[in-house]
Coordinates of C-alpha atoms and ligand atoms in Angstrom, one line a residue:
X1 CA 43.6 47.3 65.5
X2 CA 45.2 44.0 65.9
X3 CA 47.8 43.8 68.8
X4 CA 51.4 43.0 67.1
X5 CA 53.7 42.1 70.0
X6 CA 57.6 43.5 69.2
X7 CA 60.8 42.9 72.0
X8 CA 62.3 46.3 72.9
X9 CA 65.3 43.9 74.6
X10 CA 68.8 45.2 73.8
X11 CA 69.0 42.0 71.7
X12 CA 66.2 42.9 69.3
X13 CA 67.3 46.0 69.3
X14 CA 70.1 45.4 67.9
X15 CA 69.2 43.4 65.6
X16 CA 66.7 46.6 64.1
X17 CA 63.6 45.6 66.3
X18 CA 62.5 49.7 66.1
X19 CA 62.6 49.7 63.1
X20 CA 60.4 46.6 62.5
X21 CA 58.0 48.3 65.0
X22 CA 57.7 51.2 63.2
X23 CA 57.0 50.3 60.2
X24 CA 54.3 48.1 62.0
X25 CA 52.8 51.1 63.5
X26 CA 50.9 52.1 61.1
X27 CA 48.9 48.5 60.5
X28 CA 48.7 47.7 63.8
X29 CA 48.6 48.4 67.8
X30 CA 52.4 48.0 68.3
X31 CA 53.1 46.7 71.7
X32 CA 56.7 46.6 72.7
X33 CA 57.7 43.7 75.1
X34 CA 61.0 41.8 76.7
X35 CA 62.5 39.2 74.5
X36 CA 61.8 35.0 75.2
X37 CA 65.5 34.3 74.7
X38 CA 65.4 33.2 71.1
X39 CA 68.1 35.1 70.1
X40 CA 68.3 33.5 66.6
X41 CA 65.1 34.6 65.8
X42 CA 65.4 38.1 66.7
X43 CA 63.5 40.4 66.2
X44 CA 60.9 37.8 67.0
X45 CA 57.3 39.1 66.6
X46 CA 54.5 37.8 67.9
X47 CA 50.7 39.0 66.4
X48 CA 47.7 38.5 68.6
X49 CA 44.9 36.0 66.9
X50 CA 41.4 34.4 68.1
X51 CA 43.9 30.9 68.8
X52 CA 46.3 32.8 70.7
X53 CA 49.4 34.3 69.6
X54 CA 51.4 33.2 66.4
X55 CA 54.8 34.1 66.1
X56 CA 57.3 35.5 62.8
X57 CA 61.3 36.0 63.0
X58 CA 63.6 37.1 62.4
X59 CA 62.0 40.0 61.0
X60 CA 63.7 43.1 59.5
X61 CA 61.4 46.4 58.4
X62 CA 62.0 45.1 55.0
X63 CA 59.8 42.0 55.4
X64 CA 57.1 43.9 57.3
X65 CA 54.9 45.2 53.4
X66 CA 55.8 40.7 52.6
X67 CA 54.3 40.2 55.7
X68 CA 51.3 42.1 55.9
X69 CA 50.4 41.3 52.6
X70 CA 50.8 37.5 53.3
X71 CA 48.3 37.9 56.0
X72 CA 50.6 38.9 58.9
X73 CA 47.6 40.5 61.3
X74 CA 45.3 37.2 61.2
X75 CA 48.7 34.6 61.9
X76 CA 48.9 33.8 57.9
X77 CA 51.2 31.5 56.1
X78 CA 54.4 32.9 55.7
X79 CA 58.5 31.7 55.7
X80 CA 59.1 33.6 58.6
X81 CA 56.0 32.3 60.4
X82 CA 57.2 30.1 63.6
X83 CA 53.5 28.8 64.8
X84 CA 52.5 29.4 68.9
X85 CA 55.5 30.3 70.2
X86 CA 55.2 28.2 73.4
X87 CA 55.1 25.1 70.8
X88 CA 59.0 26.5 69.2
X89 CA 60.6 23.6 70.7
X90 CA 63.9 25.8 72.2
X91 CA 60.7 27.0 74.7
X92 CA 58.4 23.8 74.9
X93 CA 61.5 21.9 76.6
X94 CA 62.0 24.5 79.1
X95 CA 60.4 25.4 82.6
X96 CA 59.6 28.8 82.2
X97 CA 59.4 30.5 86.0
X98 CA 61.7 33.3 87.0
X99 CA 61.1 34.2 83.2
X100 CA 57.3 33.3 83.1
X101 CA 56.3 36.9 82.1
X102 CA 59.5 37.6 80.0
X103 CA 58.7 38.2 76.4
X104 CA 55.1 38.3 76.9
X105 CA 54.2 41.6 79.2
X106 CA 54.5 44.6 78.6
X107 CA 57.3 45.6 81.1
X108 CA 56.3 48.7 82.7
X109 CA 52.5 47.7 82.9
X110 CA 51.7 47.0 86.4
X111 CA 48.6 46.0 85.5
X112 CA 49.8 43.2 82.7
X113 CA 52.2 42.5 85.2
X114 CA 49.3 41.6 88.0
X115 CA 47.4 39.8 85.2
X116 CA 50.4 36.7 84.6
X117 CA 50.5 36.2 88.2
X118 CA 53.0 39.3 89.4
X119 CA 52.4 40.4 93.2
X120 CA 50.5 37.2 94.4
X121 CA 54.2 36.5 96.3
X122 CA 54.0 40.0 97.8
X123 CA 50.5 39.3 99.0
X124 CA 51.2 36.0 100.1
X125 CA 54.5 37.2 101.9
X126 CA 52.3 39.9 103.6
X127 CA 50.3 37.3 105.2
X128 CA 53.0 34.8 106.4
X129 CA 54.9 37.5 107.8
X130 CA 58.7 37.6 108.2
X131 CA 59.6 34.2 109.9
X132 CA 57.4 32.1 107.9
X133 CA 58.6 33.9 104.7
X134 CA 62.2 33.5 105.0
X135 CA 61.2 29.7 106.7
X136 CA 59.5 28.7 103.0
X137 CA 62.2 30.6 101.1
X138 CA 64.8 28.3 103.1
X139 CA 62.4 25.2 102.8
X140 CA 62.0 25.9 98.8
X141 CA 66.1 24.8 98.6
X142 CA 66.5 28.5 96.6
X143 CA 70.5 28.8 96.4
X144 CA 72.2 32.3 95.0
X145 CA 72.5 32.3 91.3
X146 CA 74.9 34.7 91.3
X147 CA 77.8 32.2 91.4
X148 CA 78.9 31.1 95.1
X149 CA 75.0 28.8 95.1
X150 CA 74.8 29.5 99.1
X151 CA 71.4 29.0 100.5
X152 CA 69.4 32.1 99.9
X153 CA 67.2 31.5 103.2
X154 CA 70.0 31.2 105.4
X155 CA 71.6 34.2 104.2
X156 CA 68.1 36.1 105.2
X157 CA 67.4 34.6 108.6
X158 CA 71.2 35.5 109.1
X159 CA 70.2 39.6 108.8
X160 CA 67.1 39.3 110.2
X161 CA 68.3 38.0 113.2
X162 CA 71.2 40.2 113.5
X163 CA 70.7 43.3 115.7
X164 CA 70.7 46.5 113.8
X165 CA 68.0 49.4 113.4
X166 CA 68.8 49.7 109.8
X167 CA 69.1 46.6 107.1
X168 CA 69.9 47.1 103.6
X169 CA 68.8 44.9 101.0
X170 CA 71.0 45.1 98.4
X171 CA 70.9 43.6 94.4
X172 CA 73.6 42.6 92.7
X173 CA 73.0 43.1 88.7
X174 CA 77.0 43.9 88.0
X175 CA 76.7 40.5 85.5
X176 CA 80.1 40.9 84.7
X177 CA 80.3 37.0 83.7
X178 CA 81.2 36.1 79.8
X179 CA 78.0 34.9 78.1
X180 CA 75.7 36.3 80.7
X181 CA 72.7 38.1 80.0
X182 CA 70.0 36.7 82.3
X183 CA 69.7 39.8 84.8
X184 CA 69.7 41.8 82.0
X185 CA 66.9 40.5 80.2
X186 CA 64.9 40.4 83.3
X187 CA 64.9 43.4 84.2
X188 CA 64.4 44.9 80.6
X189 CA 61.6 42.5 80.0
X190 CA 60.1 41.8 83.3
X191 CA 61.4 45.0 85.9
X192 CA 58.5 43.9 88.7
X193 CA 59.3 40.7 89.1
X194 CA 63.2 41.9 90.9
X195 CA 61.2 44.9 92.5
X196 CA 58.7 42.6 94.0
X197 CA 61.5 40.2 95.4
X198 CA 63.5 42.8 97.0
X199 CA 59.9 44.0 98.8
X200 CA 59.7 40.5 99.6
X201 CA 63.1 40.3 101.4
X202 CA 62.9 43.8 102.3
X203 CA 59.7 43.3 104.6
X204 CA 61.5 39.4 105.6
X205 CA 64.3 40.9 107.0
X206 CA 63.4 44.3 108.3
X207 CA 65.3 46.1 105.2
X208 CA 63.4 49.6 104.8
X209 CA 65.5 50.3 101.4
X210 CA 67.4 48.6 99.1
X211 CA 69.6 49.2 96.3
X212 CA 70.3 47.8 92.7
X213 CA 74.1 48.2 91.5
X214 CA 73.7 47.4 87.8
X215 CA 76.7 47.5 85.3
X216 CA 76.8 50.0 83.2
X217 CA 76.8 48.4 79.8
X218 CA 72.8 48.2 80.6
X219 CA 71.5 51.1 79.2
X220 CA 68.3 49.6 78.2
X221 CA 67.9 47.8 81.3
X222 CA 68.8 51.0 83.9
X223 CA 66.4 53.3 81.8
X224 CA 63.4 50.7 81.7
X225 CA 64.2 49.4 85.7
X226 CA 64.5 53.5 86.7
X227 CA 60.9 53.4 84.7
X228 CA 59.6 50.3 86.9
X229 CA 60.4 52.0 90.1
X230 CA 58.3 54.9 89.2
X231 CA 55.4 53.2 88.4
X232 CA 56.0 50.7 91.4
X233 CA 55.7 53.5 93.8
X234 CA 52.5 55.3 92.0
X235 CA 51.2 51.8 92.3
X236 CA 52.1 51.6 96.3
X237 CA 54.2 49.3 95.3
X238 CA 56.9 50.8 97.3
X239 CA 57.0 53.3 99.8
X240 CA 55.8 53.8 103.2
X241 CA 53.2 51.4 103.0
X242 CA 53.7 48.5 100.5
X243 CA 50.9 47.1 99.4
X244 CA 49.1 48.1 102.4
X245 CA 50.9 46.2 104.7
X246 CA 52.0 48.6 107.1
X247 CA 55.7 48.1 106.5
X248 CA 58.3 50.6 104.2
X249 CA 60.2 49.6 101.1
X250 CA 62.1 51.9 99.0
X251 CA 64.6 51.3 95.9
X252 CA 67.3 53.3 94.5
X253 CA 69.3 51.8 91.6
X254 CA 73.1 52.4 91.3
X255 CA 75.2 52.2 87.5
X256 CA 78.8 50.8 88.1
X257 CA 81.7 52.0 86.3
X258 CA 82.6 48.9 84.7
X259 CA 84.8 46.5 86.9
X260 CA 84.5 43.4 87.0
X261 CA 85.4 42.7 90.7
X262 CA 82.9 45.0 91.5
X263 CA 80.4 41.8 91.2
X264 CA 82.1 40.6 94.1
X265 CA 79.7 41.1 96.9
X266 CA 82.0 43.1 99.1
X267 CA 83.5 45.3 96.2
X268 CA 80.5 46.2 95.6
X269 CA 79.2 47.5 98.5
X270 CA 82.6 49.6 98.7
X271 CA 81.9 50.9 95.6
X272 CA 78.0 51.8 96.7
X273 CA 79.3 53.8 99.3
X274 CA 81.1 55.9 97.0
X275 CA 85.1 54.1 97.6
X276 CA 87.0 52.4 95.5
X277 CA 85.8 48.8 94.9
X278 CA 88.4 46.9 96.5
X279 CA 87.5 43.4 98.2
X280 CA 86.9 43.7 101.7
X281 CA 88.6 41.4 103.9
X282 CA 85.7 38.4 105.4
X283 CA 84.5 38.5 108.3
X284 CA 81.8 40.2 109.2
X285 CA 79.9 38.9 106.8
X286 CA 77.8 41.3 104.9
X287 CA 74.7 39.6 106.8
X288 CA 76.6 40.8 110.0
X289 CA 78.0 44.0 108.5
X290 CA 77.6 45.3 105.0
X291 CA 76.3 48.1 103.7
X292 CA 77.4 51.4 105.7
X293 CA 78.3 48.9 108.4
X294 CA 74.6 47.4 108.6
X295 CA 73.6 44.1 108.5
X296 CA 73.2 43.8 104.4
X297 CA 70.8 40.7 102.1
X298 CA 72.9 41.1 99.0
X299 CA 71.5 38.5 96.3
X300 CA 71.8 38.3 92.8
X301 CA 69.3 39.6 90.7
X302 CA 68.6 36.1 89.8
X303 CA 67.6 35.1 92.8
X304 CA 65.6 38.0 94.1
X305 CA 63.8 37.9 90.5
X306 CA 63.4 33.9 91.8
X307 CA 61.5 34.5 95.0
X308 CA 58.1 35.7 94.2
X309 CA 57.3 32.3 92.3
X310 CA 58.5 30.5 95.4
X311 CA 56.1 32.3 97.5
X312 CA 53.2 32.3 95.3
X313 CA 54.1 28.2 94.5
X314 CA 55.3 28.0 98.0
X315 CA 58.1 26.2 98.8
X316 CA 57.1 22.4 97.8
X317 CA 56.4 22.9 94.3
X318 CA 59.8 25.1 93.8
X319 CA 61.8 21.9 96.0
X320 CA 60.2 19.5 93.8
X321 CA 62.4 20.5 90.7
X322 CA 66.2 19.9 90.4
X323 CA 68.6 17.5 91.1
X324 CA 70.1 16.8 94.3
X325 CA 71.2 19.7 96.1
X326 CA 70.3 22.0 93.4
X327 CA 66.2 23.0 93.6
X328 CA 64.2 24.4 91.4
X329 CA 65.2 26.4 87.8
X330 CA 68.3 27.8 86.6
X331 CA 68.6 30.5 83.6
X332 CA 70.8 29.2 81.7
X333 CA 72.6 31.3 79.2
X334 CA 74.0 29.3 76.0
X335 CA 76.3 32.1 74.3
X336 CA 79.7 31.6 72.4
X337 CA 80.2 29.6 68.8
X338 CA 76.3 28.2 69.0
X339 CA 73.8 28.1 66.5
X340 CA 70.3 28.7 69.1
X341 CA 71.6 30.9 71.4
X342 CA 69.7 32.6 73.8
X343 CA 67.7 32.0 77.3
X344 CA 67.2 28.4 78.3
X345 CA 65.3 27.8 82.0
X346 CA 65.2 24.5 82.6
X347 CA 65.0 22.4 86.2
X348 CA 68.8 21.7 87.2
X349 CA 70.2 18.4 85.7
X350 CA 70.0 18.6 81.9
X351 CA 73.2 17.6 80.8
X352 CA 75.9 19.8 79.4
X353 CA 76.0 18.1 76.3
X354 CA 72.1 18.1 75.6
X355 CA 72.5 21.9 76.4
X356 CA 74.9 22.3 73.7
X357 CA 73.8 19.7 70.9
X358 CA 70.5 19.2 71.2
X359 CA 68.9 22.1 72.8
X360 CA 71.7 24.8 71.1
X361 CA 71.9 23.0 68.1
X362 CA 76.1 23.2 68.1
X363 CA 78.4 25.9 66.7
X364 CA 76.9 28.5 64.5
X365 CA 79.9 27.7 62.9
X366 CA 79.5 24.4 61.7
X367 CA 82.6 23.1 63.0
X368 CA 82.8 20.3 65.8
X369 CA 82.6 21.6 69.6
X370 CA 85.8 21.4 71.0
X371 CA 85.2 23.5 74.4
X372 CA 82.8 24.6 76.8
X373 CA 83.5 27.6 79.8
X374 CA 80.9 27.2 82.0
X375 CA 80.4 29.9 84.6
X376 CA 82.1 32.6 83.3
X377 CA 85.3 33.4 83.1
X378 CA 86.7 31.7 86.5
X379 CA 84.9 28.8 85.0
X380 CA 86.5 25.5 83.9
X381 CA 86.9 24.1 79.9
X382 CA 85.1 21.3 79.6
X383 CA 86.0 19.2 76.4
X384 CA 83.2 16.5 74.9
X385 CA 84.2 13.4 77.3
X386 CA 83.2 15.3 80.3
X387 CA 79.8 16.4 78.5
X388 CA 77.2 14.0 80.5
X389 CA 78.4 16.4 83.6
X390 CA 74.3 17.4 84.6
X391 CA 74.0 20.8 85.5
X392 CA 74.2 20.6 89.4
X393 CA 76.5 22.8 91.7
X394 CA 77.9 19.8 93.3
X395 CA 78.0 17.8 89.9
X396 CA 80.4 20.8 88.6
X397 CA 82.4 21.2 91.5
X398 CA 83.2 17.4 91.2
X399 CA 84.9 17.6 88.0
X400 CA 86.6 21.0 89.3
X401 CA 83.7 23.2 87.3
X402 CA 81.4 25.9 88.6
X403 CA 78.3 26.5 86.7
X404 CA 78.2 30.4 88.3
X405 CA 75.4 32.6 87.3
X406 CA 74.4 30.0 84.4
X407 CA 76.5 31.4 81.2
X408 CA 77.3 28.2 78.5
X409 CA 80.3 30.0 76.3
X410 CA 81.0 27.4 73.0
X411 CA 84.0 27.2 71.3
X412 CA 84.7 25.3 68.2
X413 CA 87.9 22.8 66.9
X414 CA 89.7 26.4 65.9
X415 CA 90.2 27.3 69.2
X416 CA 93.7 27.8 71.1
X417 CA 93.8 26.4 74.7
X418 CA 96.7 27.6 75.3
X419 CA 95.8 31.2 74.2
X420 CA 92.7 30.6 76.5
X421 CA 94.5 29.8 79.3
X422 CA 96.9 33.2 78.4
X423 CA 93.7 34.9 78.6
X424 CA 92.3 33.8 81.7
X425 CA 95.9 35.2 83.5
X426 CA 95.3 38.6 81.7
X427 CA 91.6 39.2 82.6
X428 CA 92.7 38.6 86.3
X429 CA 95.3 40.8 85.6
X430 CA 93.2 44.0 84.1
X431 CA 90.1 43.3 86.7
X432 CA 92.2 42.4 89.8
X433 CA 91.6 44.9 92.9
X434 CA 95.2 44.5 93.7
X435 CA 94.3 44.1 97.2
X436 CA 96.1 40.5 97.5
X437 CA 99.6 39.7 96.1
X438 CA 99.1 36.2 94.7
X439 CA 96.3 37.7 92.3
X440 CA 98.1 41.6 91.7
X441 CA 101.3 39.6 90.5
X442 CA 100.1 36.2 90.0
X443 CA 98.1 36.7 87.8
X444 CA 100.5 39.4 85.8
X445 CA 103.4 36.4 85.9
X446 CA 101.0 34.0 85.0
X447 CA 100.5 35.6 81.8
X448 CA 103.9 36.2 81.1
X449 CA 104.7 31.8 81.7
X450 CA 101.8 31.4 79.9
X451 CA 103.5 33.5 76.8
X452 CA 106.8 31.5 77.1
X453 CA 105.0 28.7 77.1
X454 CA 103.2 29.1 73.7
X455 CA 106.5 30.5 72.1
X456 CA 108.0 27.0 73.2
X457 CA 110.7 28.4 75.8
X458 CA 111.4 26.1 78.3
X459 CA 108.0 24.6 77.8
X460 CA 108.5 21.5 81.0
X461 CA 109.9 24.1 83.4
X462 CA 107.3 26.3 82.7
X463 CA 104.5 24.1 82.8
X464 CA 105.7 23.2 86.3
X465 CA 106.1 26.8 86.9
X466 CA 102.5 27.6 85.8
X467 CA 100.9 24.4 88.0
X468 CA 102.7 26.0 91.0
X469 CA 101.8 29.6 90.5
X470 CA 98.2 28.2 89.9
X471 CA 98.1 26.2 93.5
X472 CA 99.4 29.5 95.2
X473 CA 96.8 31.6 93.3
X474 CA 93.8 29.2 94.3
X475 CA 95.1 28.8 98.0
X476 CA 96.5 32.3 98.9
X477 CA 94.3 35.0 97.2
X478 CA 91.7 36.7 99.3
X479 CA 88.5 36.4 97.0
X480 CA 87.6 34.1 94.2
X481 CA 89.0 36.4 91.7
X482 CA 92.3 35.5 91.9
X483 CA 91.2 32.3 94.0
X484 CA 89.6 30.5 90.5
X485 CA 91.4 31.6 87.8
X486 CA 93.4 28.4 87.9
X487 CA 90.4 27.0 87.0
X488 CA 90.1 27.6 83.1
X489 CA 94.2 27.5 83.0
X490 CA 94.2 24.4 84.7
X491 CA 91.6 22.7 82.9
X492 CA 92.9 23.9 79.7
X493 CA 96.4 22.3 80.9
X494 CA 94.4 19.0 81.9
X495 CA 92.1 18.5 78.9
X496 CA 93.7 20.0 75.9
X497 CA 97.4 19.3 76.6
X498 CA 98.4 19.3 73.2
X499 CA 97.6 23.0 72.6
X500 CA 100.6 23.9 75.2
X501 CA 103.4 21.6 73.2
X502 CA 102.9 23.7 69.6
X503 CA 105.1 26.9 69.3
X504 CA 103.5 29.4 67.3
X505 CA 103.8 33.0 66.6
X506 CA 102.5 35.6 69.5
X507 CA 102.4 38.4 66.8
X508 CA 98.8 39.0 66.8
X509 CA 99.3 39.5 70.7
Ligands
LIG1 C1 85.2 38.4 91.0 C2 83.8 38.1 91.3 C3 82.8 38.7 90.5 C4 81.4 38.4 90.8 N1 80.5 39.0 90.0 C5 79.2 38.8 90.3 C6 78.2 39.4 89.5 O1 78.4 40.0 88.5 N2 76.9 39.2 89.9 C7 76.5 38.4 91.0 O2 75.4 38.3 91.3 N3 77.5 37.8 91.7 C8 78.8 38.0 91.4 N4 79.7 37.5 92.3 C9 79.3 36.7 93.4 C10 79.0 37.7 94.6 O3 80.2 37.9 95.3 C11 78.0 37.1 95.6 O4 78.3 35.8 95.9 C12 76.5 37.1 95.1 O5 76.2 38.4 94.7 C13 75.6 36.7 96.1 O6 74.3 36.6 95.7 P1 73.6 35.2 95.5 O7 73.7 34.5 96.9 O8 72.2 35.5 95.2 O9 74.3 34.5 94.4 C14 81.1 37.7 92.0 C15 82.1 37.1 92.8 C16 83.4 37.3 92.4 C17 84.5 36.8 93.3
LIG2 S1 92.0 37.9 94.7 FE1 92.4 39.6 93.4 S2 90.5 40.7 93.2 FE2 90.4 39.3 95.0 S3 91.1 40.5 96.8 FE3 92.9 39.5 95.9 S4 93.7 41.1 94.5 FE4 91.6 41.6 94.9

């Protein structure tokens, strides 16, 4: 029977991707996949033809007997039919590489996964050993994609050359930022790639086990990851002897309870060894001392997912990409008020405003694009005129941005600044550890100036008030929790002043 390719991603599924595969199953071999990232076009199908694949979406069950009957199984004519899918132009302007596989294997096949190119930077690594590993993973320019950027190979030669008996290598997949979904996607749609990066590290820095902490709004992704690291230890994968190489690698994934400070690196590894997560004062760095007091990798998924490419590449053709400081590819996440949203890798330096106009096609509203938070929710605003900012770490730091784990959230001319800014105060409130005062009460009188504010009381005193409490906040607080906030509220005071000199009504507060 003909192959008919359909995402189990929690996207798809969502949008009734089951059901579309089942009432495929009967016509077809139904294989179930990841997702590409074309979120508008979910459930995206893709059927298997002598030229290749051809792809149809969105599709609900209710189109399947159209479809079929149109000639679904040999890539016929139909409105739902999108051509090759590599040719959809949201995926022929990327540079597909941490997310090469994603959407097309199947993810628990080990076998599909070594037929697109999975394990050749395993069997590479294996042959460079440890120093010349971590020497082309620093020569490659790979920076953390979890938010802070720091250079990934520095972080490694850091553990490996600290003295300990036992490493940990340890994954962080909280992805507590707004509009983020990368991790997840990766590891629902392509689960080997992260395991074979943490074997790569693993064997780099000496780490005989390492850990996954995943949030726990990932159900998909914790049940098909706990899946992959079954069938990566049948396959020899992991376990004493990883891919024959004489060394041991072992994973064991962890399910957070839902804080967002628990993304913090050292939260996190409280909260792994069973405390509360509560930031941990720096130093020792985790390098030095993390996990149970070892010295500790701990990368974002992102990046770990990152470094098989790099080896299998090796290090020039990964350095070759980017912009400046910033090498290589970034997943970036366009989310929010957008028509295209979705997955979008692309070589750092596109612009902010290509990323929003022409690549994510503007609001899904209709409405003009009045805001953009990039990098979560410590992230800055940034209004149109400060659109030709290229993504770049150092580009976004510049203009007092961050472009964190990659998430693009869009807002249209409806939105409230000032309301924004309110909310920024009360998310550090609700997620703060409480481990620092300028962040446990900061943030809670932040909100409360914030509120005066918008009901018009005192409105100059309080402004001054707010720019104060926002330079103690970013200078006094322990971690970048309560140490960025004043980002968003600032740069919602700096760019959309207006929006803080209208009284309205807080009722719906
Ligand atoms: C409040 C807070 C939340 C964070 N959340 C995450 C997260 O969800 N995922 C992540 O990878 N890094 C997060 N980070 C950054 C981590 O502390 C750390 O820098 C990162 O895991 C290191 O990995 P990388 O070098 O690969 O980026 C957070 C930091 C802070 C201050
Ligand atoms: S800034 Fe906030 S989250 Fe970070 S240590 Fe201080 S209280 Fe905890």
């Amino acid at each position: 029977m003909t192959r008919v390719f359909v995402p189990c991603d929690a996207a798809a599924l969502a949008l009734g991707a089951d059901a579309v595969a089942a009432a495929l199953a009967p016509h077809a071999t139904v294989i179930r996949t990841g997702s590409r990232g074309l979120f508008w076009l979910e459930p995206m199908i893709e059927v298997e033809t002598p030229s290749g694949r051809i792809a149809y979406g969105p599709v609900t069950a209710a189109d399947v007997p159209c479809l079929l009957a149109a000639g679904l199984l040999d890539g016929g004519a139909h409105k739902l039919r999108l051509g090759r899918p590599e040719e959809i132009p949201f995926l022929a302007r990327q540079t597909r590489l941490t997310f090469a596989r994603c959407g097309i294997v199947e993810p628990l096949s080990i076998a599909d996964y070594e037929a697109h190119g999975g394990l050749a930077g395993l069997r590479r690594a294996i042959a460079l050993g440890p120093a010349a590993t971590i020497e082309t993973v620093l020569a490659s320019g790979l920076r953390g994609r979890g938010g802070a950027g720091f250079p990934t190979g520095i972080k490694w030669k850091t553990t490996a050359d600290a003295p300990g008996a036992r490493k940990y290598i340890v994954c962080n997949a909280d992805e507590g930022d707004s509009g983020t979904f990368a991790d997840r996607m990766l590891m629902e749609g392509d689960p080997f790639c992260l395991i074979e990066g943490m074997a790569i590290a693993g064997l780099a820095v000496g780490a005989a086990k390492g850990y996954v902490y995943t949030r726990s709004e990932y159900p998909h992704a914790i049940a098909t990851f706990d899946a992959a690291l079954a069938e990566a230890r049948k396959a020899g994968l992991l376990g004493p002897d990883v891919l024959g190489s004489g060394q041991a690698f072992d994973i064991e994934q962890r399910v957070g309870a839902g804080a967002y400070v628990c993304g913090e690196e050292t939260a996190l590894l409280e909260s792994l060894e069973g405390r509360r997560g509560q930031v941990r004062a720096k130093p020792p760095l985790p390098a030095h001392q993390g996990l149970f007091g070892c010295p500790t990798v701990i990368n974002n998924a992102i990046t770990l997912a990152t470094v098989p490419v790099v080896l299998a590449d090796g290090a020039e053709a990964y350095q070759a990409i980017g912009l400046g400081r910033s090498r290589g590819t970034m997943p970036i996440q366009l989310a929010g008020n957008i028509r295209f949203g979705g997955l979008f890798e692309a070589g750092f330096g596109v612009t902010l405003g290509e990323l929003v106009h022409e690549i994510g096609g503007g609001t899904l509203s209709g409405r003009p694009v009045r805001a953009v938070q990039v990098g979560g929710p410590l992230g800055a605003y940034f209004p149109a005129p400060l659109f030709d900012t290229p993504f770049d770490y150092e580009a976004f730091a510049a203009k007092d941005g961050l472009i964190g784990h990659g998430g693009v959230v869009v807002f249209d001319d409806t939105v409230d600044m000032a309301r924004q800014a309110r909310f920024a105060m009360e998310f550090c409130a609700a997620e703060s550890c409480g481990k620092c005062t300028p962040c446990r009460i900061g943030s809670v009188r932040g909100r409360e100036t914030v509120e005066k504010i918008i009901a018009g009381v005192q409105v100059d005193a309080n402004l001054e008030l707010l720019r104060d409490l926002c330079h103690t906040m970013k200078f006094g607080s322990l971690c970048a929790l309560g140490g960025f906030i004043p980002y968003p509220v600032m740069s919602a005071l700096e760019h959309f002043p207006e929006d803080f000199r209208r009284p309205r009504a807080m009722a719906a507060e």
